[in-house]
C-alpha positions as a Python dict, from the first residue, in 0.01 Angstrom:
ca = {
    (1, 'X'): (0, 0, 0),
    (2, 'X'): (-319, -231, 120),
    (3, 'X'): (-67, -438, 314),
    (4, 'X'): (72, -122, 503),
    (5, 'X'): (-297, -1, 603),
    (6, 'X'): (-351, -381, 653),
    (7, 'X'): (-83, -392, 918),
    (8, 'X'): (-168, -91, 1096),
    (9, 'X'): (-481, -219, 1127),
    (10, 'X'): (-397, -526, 1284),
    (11, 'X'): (-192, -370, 1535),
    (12, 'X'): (-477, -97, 1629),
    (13, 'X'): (-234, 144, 1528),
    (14, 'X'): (-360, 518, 1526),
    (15, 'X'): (-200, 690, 1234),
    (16, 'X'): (-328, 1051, 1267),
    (17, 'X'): (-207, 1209, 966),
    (18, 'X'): (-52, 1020, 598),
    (19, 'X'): (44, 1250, 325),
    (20, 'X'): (269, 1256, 29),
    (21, 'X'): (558, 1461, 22),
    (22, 'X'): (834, 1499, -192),
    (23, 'X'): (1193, 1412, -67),
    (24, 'X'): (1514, 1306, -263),
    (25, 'X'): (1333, 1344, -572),
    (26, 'X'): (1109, 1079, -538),
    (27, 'X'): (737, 1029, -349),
    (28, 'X'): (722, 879, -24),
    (29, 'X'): (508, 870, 280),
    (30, 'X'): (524, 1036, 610),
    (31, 'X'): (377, 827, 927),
    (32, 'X'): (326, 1030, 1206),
    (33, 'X'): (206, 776, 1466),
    (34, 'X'): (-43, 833, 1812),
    (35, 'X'): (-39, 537, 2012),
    (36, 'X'): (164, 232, 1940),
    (37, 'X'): (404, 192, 1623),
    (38, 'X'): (502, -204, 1569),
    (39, 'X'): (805, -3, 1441),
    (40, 'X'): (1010, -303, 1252),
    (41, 'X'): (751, -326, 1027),
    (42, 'X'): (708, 66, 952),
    (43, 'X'): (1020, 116, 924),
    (44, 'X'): (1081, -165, 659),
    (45, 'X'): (776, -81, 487),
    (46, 'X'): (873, 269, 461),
    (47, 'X'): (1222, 146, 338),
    (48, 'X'): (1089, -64, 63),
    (49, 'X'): (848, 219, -26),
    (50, 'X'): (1092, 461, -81),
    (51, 'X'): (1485, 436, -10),
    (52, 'X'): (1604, 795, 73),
    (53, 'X'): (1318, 794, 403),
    (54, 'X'): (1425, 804, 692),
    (55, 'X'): (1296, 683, 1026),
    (56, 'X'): (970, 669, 1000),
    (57, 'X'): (778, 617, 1299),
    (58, 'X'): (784, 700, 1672),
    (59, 'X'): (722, 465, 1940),
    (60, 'X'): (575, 386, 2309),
    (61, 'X'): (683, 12, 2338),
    (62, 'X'): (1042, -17, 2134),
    (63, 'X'): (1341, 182, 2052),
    (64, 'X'): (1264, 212, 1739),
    (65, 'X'): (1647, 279, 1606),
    (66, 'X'): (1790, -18, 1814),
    (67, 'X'): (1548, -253, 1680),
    (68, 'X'): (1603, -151, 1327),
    (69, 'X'): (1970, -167, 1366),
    (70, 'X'): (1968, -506, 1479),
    (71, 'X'): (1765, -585, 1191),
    (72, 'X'): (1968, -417, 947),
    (73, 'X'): (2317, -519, 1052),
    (74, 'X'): (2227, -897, 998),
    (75, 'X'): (2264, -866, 637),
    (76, 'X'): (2348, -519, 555),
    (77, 'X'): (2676, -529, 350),
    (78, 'X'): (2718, -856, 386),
    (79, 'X'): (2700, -1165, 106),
    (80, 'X'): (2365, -1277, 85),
    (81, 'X'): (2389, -1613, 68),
    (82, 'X'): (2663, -1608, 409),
    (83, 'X'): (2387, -1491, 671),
    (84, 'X'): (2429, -1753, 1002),
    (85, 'X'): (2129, -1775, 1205),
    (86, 'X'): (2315, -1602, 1480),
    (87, 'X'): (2289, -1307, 1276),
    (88, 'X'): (1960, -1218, 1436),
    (89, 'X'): (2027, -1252, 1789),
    (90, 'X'): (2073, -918, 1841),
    (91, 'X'): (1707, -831, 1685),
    (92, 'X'): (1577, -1160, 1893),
    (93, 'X'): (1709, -959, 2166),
    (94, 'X'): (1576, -617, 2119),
    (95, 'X'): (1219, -806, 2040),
    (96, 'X'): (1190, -1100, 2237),
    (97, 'X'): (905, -1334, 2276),
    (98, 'X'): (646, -1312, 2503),
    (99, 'X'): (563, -1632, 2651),
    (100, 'X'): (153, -1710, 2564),
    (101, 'X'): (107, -2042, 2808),
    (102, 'X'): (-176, -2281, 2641),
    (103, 'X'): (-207, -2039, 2338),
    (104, 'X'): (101, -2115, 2139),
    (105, 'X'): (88, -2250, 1822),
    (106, 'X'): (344, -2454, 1562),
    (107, 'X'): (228, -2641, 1273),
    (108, 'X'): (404, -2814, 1010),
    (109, 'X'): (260, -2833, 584),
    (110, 'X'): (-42, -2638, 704),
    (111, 'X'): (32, -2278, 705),
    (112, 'X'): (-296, -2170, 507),
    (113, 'X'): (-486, -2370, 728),
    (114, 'X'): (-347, -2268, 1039),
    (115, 'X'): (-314, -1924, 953),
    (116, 'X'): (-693, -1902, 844),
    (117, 'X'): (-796, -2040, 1185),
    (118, 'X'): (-574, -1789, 1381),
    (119, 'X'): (-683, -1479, 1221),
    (120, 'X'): (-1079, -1558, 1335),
    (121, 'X'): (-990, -1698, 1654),
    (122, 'X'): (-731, -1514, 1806),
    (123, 'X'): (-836, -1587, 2128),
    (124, 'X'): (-782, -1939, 2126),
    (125, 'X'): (-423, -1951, 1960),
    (126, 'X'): (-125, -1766, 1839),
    (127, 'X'): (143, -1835, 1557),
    (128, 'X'): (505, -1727, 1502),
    (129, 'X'): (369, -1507, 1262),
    (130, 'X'): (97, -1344, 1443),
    (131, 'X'): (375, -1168, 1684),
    (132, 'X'): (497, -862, 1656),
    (133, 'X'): (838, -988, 1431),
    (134, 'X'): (652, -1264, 1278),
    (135, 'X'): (345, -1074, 1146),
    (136, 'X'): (620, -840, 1003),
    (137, 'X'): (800, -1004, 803),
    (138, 'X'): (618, -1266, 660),
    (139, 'X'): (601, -1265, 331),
    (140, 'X'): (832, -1061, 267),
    (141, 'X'): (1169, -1075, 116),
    (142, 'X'): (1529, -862, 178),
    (143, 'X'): (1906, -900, 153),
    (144, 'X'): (2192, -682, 115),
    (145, 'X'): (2488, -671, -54),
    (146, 'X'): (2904, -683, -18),
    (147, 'X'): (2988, -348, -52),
    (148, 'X'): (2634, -154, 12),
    (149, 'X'): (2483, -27, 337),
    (150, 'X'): (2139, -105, 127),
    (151, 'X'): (1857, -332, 232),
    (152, 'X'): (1727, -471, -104),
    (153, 'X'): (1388, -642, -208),
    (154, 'X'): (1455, -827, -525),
    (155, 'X'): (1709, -1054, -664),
    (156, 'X'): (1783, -1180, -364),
    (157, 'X'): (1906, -1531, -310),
    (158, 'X'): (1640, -1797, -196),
    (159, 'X'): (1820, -2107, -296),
    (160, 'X'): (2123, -2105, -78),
    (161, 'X'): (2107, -2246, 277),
    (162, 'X'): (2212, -1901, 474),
    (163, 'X'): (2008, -1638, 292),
    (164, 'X'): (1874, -1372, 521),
    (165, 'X'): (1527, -1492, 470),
    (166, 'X'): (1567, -1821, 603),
    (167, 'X'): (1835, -1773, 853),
    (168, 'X'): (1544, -1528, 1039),
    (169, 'X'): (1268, -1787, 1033),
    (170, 'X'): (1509, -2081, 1187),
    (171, 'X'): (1633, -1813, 1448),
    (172, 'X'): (1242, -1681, 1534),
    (173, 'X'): (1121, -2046, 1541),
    (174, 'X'): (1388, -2112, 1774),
    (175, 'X'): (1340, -1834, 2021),
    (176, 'X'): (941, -1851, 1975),
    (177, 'X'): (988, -2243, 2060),
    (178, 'X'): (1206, -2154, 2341),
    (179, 'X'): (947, -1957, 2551),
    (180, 'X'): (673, -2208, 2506),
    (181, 'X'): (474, -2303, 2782),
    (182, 'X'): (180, -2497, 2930),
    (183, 'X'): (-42, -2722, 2681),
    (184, 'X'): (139, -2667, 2304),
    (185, 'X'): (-39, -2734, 2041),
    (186, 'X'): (78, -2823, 1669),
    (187, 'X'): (-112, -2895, 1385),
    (188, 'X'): (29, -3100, 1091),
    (189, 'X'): (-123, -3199, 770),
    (190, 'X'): (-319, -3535, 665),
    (191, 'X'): (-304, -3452, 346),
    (192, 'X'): (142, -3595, 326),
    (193, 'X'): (257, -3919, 401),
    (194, 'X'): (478, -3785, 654),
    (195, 'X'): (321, -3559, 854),
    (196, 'X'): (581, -3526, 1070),
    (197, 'X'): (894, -3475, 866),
    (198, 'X'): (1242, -3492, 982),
    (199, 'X'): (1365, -3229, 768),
    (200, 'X'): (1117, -2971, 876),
    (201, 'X'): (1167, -2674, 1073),
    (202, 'X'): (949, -2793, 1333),
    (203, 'X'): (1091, -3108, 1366),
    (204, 'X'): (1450, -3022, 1345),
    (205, 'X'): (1397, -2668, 1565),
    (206, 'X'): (1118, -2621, 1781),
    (207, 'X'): (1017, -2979, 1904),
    (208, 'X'): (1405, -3007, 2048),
    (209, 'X'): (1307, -2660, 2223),
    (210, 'X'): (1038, -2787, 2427),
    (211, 'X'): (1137, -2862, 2762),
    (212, 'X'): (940, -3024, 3052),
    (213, 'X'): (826, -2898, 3312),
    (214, 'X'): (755, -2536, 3170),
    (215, 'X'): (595, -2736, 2863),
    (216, 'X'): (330, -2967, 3028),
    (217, 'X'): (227, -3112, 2674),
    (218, 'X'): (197, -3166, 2342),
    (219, 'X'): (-99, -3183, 2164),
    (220, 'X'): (-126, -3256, 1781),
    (221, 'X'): (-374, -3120, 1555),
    (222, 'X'): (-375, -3339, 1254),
    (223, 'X'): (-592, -3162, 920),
    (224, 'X'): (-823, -3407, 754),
    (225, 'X'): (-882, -3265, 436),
    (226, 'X'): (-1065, -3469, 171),
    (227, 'X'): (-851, -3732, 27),
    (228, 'X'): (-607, -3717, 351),
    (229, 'X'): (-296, -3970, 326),
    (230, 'X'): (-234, -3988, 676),
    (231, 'X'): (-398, -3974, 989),
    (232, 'X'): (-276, -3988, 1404),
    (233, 'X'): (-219, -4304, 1342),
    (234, 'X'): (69, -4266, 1102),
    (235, 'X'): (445, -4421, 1177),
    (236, 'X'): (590, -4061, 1183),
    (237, 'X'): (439, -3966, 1460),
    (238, 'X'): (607, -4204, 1695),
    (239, 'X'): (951, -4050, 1594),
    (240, 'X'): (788, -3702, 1711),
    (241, 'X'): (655, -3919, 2044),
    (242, 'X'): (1046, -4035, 2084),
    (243, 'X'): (1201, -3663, 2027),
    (244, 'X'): (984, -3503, 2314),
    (245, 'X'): (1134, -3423, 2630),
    (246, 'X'): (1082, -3618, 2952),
    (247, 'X'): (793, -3522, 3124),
    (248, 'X'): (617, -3373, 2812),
    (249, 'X'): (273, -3590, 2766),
    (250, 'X'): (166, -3603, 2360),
    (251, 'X'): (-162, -3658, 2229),
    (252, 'X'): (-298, -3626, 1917),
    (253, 'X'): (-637, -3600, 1726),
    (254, 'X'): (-779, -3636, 1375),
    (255, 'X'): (-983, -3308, 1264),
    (256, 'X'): (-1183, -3212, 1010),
    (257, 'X'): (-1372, -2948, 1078),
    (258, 'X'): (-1130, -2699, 1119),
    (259, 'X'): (-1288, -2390, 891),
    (260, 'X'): (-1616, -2477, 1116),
    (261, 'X'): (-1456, -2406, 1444),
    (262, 'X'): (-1280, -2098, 1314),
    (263, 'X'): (-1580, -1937, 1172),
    (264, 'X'): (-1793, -1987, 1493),
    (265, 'X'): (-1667, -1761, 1793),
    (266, 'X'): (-1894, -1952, 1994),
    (267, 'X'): (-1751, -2268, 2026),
    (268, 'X'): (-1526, -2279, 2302),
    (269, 'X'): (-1090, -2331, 2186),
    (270, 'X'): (-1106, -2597, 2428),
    (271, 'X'): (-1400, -2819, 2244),
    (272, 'X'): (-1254, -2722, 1881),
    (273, 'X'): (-1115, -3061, 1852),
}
């Protein structure tokens, strides 16, 4: 329940009445929405809190039915552990990306981190997961099964390679990557040996996606943490120098006072680092 008033909040969503009620035998909630209803998220929310609900919000910005649908037929009553990537074009499509020029965000090994910043300084940067889909979903876990028209939020598969969960981050990354723009930003960890690892999603899906001249740069934020392994200095970085497109200049720089910038709105994004 916190995270469903959590996520309302975040979205300045006006919920003007919540009540219990009693439907299908069991208790559920009804959201009767003002303003504007991030409705994938309601809707799943509402789905996971009780089953027999139906739709569950109204909305100003999306068609709320299409973009569950598109959610929904990805892995509804299909094997879990047989969900392609392609799966999710059609929600990719019913949600895309806005491009953010200068503000867009990847990182690599340093989700707390880079999530922490984010959240207090949304004005200087935003992550896959502080969109609309992103914000969402993270977390959070669903599959269905052969033979049921259910969407299902335990015992689902994790450890095979097309499971819904994964198949929707590699598709986002990809589309979020696709509509980047201006100065990019990344921030990787110090605190690995390999900061910038081959087998990562960045590295094997959204640094391929950046394409010059829409994307004017890259520039790498690299966490020094006490004890850091690695700095801009370290050999992996030249492989991410190589993998950039044409035309895309890189730069990097060692940080360490990260939690300082992002708990002081007055120091300007562009003199964080």
């Amino acid at each position: 329940m916190f995270h469903l008033f959590q996520s309302l909040s975040r979205f300045h969503i006006s919920v003007s009445n919540l009540h219990l009620c009693k439907l299908c035998g069991a208790s559920c909630f009804t959201l009767i929405v003002r303003v504007l209803c991030q409705c994938i998220l309601l809707c799943f929310l509402c789905l996971v809190m009780s089953p027999c609900f139906p739709f569950c919000c109204y909305s100003l910005v999306y068609d709320c039915q299409r973009l569950w649908g598109a959610f929904e037929q990805a892995y509804v009553n299909k094997d879990p552990c047989n969900i392609p990537v392609q799966a999710y074009d059609p929600l990719i499509a019913a949600a895309p990306f806005k491009p953010q020029c200068n503000k867009m965000m990847f990182w690599s090994k340093t989700k707390v981190v880079v999530h922490g910043f984010t959240e207090k300084r949304k004005d200087c940067f935003v992550t896959l997961e502080d969109t609309v889909l992103g914000y969402a979903l993270n977390g959070l876990t669903w599959c269905g099964k052969k033979g049921s028209n259910g969407t299902f939020t335990t015992a689902c598969p994790r450890n095979c390679e097309n499971n819904p969960v994964d198949s929707f981050w590699i598709r986002a990354s990809a589309a979020y990557a696709d509509v980047a723009c201006g100065d990019v930003t990344a921030m990787l960890s110090g605190s690995t040996t390999t900061p910038f690892d081959p087998t990562s999603t960045f590295a094997k899906v959204e640094v391929t996606r950046f394409k010059a001249p829409k994307v004017r740069s890259l520039n790498v934020v690299m966490v020094i943490q006490k004890n850091a392994k690695s700095n801009c200095k370290n050999a992996s970085l030249q492989k991410l120098k190589k993998a950039l497109h044409t035309g895309i200049t890189y730069s990097c720089k060692d940080v360490s006072r990260i939690q300082e910038c992002g708990s002081k709105p007055q120091i300007a994004c562009k003199t964080c680092w």
